[in-house]
Coordinates of C-alpha atoms in Angstrom, one line a residue:
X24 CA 57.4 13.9 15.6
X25 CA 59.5 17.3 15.3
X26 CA 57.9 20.0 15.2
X27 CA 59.6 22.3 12.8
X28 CA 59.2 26.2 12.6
X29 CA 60.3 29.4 10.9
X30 CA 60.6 30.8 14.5
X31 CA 63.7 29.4 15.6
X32 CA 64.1 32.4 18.3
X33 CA 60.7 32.3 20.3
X34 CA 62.5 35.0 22.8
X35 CA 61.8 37.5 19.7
X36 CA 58.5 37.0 20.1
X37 CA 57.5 36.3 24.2
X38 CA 59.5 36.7 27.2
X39 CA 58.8 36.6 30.7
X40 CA 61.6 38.5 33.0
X41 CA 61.7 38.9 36.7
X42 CA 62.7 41.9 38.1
X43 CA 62.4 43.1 42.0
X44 CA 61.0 47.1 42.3
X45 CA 62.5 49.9 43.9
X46 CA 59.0 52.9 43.9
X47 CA 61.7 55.3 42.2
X48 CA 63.3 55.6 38.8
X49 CA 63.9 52.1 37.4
X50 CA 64.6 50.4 34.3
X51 CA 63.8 47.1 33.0
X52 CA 65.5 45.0 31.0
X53 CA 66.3 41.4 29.3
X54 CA 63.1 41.4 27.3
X55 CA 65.0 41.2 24.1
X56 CA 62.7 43.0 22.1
X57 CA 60.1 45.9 22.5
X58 CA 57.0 44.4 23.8
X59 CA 53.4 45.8 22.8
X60 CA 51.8 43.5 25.1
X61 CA 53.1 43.2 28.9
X62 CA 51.5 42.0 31.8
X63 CA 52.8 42.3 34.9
X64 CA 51.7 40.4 38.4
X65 CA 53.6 41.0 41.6
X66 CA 54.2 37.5 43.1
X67 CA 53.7 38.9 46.6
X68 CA 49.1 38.1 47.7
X69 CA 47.1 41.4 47.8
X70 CA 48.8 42.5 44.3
X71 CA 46.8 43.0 41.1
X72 CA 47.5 41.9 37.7
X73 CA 48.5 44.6 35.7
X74 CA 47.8 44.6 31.6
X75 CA 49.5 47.2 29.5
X76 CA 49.7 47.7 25.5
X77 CA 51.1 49.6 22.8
X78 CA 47.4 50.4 21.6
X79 CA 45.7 52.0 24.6
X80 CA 49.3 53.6 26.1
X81 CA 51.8 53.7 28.7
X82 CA 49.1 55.5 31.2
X83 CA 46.5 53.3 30.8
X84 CA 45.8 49.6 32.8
X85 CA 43.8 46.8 32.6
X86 CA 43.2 44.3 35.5
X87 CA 42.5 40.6 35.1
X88 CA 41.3 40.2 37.8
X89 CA 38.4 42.6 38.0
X90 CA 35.6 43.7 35.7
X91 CA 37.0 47.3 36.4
X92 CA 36.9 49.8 33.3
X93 CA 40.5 50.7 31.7
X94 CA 42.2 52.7 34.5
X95 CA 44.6 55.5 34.8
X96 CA 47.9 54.2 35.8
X97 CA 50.0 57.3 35.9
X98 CA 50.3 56.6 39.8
X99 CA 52.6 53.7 39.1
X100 CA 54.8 55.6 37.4
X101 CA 55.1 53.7 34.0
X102 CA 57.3 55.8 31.8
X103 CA 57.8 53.7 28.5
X104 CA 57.8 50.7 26.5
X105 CA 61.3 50.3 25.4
X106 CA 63.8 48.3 23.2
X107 CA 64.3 45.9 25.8
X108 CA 62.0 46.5 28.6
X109 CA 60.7 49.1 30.3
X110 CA 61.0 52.2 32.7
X111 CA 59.4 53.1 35.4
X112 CA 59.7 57.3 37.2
X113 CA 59.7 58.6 40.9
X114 CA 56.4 60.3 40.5
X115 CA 54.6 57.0 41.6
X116 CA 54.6 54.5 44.0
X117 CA 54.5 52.1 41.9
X118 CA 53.1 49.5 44.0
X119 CA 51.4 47.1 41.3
X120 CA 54.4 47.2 39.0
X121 CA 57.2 49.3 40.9
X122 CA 56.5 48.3 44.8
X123 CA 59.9 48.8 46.6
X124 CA 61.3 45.1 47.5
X125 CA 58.8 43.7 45.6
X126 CA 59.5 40.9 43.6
X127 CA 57.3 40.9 39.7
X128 CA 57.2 38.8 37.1
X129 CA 56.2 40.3 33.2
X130 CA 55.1 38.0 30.7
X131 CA 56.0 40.0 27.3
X132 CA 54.4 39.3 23.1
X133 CA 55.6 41.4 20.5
X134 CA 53.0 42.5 18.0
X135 CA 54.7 45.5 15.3
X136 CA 52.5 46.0 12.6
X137 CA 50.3 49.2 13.0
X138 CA 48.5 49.0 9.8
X139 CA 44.9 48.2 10.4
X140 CA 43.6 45.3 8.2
X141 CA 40.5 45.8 6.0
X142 CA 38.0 43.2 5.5
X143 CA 35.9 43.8 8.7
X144 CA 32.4 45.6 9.6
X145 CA 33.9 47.0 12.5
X146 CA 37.6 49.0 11.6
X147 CA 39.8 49.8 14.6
X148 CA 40.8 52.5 15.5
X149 CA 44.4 51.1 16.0
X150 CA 46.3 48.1 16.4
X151 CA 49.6 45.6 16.7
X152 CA 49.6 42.3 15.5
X153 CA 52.4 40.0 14.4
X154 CA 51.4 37.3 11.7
X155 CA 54.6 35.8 12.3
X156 CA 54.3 34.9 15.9
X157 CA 49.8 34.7 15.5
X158 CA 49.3 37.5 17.8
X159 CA 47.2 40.7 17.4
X160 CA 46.2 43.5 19.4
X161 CA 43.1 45.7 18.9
X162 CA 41.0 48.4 19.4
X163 CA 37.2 49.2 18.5
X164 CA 34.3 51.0 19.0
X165 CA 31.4 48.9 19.6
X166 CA 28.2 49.1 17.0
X167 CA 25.6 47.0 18.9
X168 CA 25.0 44.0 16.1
X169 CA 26.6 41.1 14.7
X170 CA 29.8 42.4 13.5
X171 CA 33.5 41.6 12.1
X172 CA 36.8 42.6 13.1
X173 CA 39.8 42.2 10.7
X174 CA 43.1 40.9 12.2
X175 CA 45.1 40.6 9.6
X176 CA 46.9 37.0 11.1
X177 CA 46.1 35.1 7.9
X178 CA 44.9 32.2 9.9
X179 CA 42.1 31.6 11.8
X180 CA 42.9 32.8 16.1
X181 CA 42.0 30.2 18.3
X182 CA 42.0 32.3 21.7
X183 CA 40.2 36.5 21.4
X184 CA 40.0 38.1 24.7
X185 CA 38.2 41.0 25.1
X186 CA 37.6 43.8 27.6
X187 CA 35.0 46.9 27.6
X188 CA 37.5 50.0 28.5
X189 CA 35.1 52.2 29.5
X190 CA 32.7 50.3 31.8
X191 CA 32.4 47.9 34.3
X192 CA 31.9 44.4 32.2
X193 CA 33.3 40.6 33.0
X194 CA 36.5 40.2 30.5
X195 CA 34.8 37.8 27.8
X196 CA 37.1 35.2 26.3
X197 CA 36.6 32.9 22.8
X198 CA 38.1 29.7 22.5
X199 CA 37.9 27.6 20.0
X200 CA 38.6 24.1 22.0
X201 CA 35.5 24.6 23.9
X202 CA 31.9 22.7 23.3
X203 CA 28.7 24.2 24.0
X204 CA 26.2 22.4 26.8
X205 CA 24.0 21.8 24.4
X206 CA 26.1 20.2 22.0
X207 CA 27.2 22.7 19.8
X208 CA 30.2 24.8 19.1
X209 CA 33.0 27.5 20.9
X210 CA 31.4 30.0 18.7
X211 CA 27.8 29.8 21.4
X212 CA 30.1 29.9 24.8
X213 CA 32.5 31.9 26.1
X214 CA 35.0 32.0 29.1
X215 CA 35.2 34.3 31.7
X216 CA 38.6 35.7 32.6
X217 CA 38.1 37.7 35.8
X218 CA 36.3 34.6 37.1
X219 CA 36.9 30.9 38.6
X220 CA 33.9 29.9 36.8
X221 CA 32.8 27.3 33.9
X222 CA 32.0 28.0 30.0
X223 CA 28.9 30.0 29.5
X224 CA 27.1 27.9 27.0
X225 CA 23.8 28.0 24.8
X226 CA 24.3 32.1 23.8
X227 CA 24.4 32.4 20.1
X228 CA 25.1 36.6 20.1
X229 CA 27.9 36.6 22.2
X230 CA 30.1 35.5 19.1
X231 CA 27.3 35.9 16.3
X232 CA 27.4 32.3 16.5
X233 CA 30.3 32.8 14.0
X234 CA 33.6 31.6 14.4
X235 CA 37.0 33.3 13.6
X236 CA 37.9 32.9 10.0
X237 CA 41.6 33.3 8.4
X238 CA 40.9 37.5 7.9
X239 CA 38.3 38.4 10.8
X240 CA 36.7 37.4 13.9
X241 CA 33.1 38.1 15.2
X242 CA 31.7 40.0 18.1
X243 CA 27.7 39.9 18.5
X244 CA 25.2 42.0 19.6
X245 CA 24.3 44.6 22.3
X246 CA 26.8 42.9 25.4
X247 CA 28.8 45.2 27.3
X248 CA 31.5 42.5 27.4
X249 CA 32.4 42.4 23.4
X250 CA 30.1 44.9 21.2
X251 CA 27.8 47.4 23.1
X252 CA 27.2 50.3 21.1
X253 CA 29.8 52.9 21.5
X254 CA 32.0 51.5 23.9
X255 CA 35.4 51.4 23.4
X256 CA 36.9 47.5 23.6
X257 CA 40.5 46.1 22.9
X258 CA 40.8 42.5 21.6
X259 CA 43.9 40.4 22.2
X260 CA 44.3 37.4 19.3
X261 CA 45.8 34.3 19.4
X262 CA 46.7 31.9 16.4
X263 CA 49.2 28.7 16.9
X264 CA 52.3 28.5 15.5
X265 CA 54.0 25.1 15.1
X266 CA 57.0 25.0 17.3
X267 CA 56.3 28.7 19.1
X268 CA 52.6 28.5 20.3
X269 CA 50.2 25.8 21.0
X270 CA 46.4 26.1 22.4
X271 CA 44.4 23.1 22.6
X272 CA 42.4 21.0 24.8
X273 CA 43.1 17.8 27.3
X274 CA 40.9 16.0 30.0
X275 CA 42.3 15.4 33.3
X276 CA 42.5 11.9 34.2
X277 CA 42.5 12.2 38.1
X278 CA 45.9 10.8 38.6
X279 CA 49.5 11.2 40.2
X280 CA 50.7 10.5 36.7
X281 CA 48.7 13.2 34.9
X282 CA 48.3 13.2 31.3
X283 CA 51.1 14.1 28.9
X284 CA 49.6 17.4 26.5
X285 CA 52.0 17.5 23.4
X286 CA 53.1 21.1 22.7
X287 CA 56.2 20.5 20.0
X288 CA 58.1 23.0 22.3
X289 CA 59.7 23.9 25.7
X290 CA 57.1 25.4 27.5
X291 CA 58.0 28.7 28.5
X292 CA 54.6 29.8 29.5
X293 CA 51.5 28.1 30.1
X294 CA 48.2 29.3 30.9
X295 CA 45.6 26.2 31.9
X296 CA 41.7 26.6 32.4
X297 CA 39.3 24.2 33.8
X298 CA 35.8 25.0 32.0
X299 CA 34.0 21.9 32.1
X300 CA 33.0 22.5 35.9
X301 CA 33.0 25.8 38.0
X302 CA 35.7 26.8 40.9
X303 CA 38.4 26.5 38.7
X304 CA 41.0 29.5 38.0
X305 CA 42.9 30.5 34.9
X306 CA 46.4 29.2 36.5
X307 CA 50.0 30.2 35.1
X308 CA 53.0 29.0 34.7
X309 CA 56.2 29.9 33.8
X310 CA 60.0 28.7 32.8
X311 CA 61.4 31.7 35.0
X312 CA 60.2 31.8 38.4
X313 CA 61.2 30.2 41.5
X314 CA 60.9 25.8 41.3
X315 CA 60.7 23.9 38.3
X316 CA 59.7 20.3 37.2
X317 CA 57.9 19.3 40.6
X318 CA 57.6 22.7 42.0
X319 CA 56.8 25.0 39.8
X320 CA 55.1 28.3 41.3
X321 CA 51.6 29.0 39.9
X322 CA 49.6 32.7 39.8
X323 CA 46.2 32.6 39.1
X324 CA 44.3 35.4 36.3
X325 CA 41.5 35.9 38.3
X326 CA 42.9 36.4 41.8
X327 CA 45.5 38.8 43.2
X328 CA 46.8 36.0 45.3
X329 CA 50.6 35.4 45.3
X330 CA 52.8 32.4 43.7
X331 CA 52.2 29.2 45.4
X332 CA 54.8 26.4 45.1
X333 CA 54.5 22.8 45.0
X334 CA 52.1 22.5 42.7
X335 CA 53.5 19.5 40.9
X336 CA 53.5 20.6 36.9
X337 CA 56.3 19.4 35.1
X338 CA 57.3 21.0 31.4
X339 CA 59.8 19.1 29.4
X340 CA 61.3 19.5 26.1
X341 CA 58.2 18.6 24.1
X342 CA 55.2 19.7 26.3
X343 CA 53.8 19.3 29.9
X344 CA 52.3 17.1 32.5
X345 CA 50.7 17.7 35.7
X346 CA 51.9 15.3 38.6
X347 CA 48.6 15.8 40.6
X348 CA 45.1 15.3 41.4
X349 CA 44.9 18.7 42.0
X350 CA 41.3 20.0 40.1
X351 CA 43.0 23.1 39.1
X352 CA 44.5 20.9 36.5
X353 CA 44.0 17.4 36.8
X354 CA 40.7 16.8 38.1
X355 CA 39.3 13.1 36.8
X356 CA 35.8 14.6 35.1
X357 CA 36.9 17.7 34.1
X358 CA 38.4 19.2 30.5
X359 CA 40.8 21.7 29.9
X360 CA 42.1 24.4 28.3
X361 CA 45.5 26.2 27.4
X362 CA 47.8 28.2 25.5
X363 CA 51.4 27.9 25.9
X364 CA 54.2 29.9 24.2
X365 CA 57.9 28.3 23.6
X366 CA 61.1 28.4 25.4
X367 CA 63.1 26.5 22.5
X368 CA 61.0 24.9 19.3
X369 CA 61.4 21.4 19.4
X370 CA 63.2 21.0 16.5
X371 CA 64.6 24.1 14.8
X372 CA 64.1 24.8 10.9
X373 CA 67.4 23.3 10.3
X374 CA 65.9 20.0 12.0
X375 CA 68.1 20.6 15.0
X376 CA 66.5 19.6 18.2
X377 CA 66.3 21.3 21.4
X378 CA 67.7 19.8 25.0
X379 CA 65.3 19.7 27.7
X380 CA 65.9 22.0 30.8

């Protein structure tokens, strides 16, 4: 079936670009629009995920791969968020997003609006959100109880991730695809980002045992991972949109011929997560780097490891397919998670399909 959509350019809305750093004056380009959300990994081992936004600032990082509070990135020598990229100055050295001779890959969402929605117990004190492309940025202040946080997508996200800025806390991750040990729902587990770990299940305040709703989504009471009194937290919201976004759920089946997950797109990102079992990473690909279809370099959230190759994950014109027992993705007894952002749609909305790569 095609999958139609009213975002016939996904390259408005995510990008990834590759780009090799010089620790001096240097300017990015070939996003194609200004993003508000960029994170950047160098694909060389021993460098950190970097996680930047319009919300918090150019000066101010967030590593996936820690439980480290918001940090001061003026070092690198980030500059600005610009029309098509980004610049970096001398006065750093750049080395986890400016490294000279290093080669970085960015993986880029454009939010926009600035507006903060009503309808929430908790109002932020700003944000960025596109409910075009089901994205949103923002940021709170944490009240210690069952609250609501309006993100103005107009549909229900599937994915929130959220980190405490100001203190050391495990990145705390909501998806909706995910069943509770005990038998219930997403809304009493969570995901840990910073971690090669399974779902936490059977804790009903993490979420308020409430899931997201089309105008809000819930943070519960006293963690220092989503709502401690007074600390300061951003929230990054995903909602699918047919033909740009998908986020969903598959089981592996153990096998050279892995199961075919049905995105209505050409992939041009993927993020996958084993939860059902522990020692599994949040694992990445994308339609840019080095390999494709058979050899398609992989980074890893929770790990400042570099790209490895060969990993046997094919993307096609419609969705993706791993070509491997490897447990990261395929494992026989485990489920999965991911969200994936287009390349091409599918099928435009003029009903005018897209080629494979």
């Amino acid at each position: 079936m095609a999958a139609y959509t009213t975002i016939n350019d996904p390259g408005l809305f995510f990008n990834s670009v590759l780009y090799t750093g010089n620790a001096g004056a240097n300017s990015i380009t070939g996003v194609g629009f200004t993003p508000n959300f960029v994170w950047f990994k160098g694909r060389s081992t021993g460098i950190s995920h970097q996680l930047y936004d319009t919300v918090r600032g150019n000066d101010s990082a967030l590593v996936s791969s820690s439980s480290a509070a918001d940090i001061d990135a003026t070092g690198d020598g980030f500059t600005s968020l610009d029309a098509d990229g980004y610049t970096f100055n001398s006065s750093g050295g750049g080395g986890n997003v400016n490294g000279s001779g290093t080669a970085y890959v960015a993986w880029n969402w454009k939010g926009g609006t600035t507006a903060v929605p009503s309808g929430g117990t908790i109002t932020p004190s700003a944000v960025s959100f596109s409910a075009a492309a089901g994205f949103g940025i923002y940021k709170y202040a944490g009240t210690g109880s069952g609250a609501t946080v309006a993100h103005g997508l107009g549909v229900a996200p599937v994915v929130v991730i959220i980190k405490n800025l100001g203190a050391t806390a495990n990145w705390a991750v909501y998806n909706n695809h995910i069943e509770a040990s005990n038998g219930g729902v997403a809304n009493t587990t969570w995901l840990v980002l910073n971690q090669n770990v399974a779902s936490q299940s059977n804790d009903s305040g993490r979420w308020n045992a409430t899931s997201p709703t089309s105008t809000t989504f819930s943070v519960g009471v006293s963690y220092d991972q989503n709502n401690k009194s007074g600390d300061d937290y951003i929230a990054y919201a995903f909602a699918p949109v047919q033909g740009y976004s998908a986020m969903g759920q598959y089981s592996g089946n153990g096998d050279t011929d892995g199961q075919f997950v049905y995105t209505g797109f050409r992939p041009a990102y993927i993020m996958v997560k084993r939860w059902s079992s522990t020692a599994a990473g949040w694992v990445i690909f994308d339609s840019k780097r080095e390999g494709y279809n058979g050899d398609n370099e992989s980074l890893q959230a929770e790990t400042d490891a570099g790209g490895g190759a060969g990993t046997n994950f094919n993307m096609f014109s419609n969705g993706f397919k791993p070509l491997t027992t490897d447990g990261e993705w395929n494992d026989g007894s485990s489920k999965y998670v991911y969200m994936a952002f287009a390349d091409a749609p599918l099928a435009n909305s003029e009903g005018v399909p897209t080629n494979a790569r």
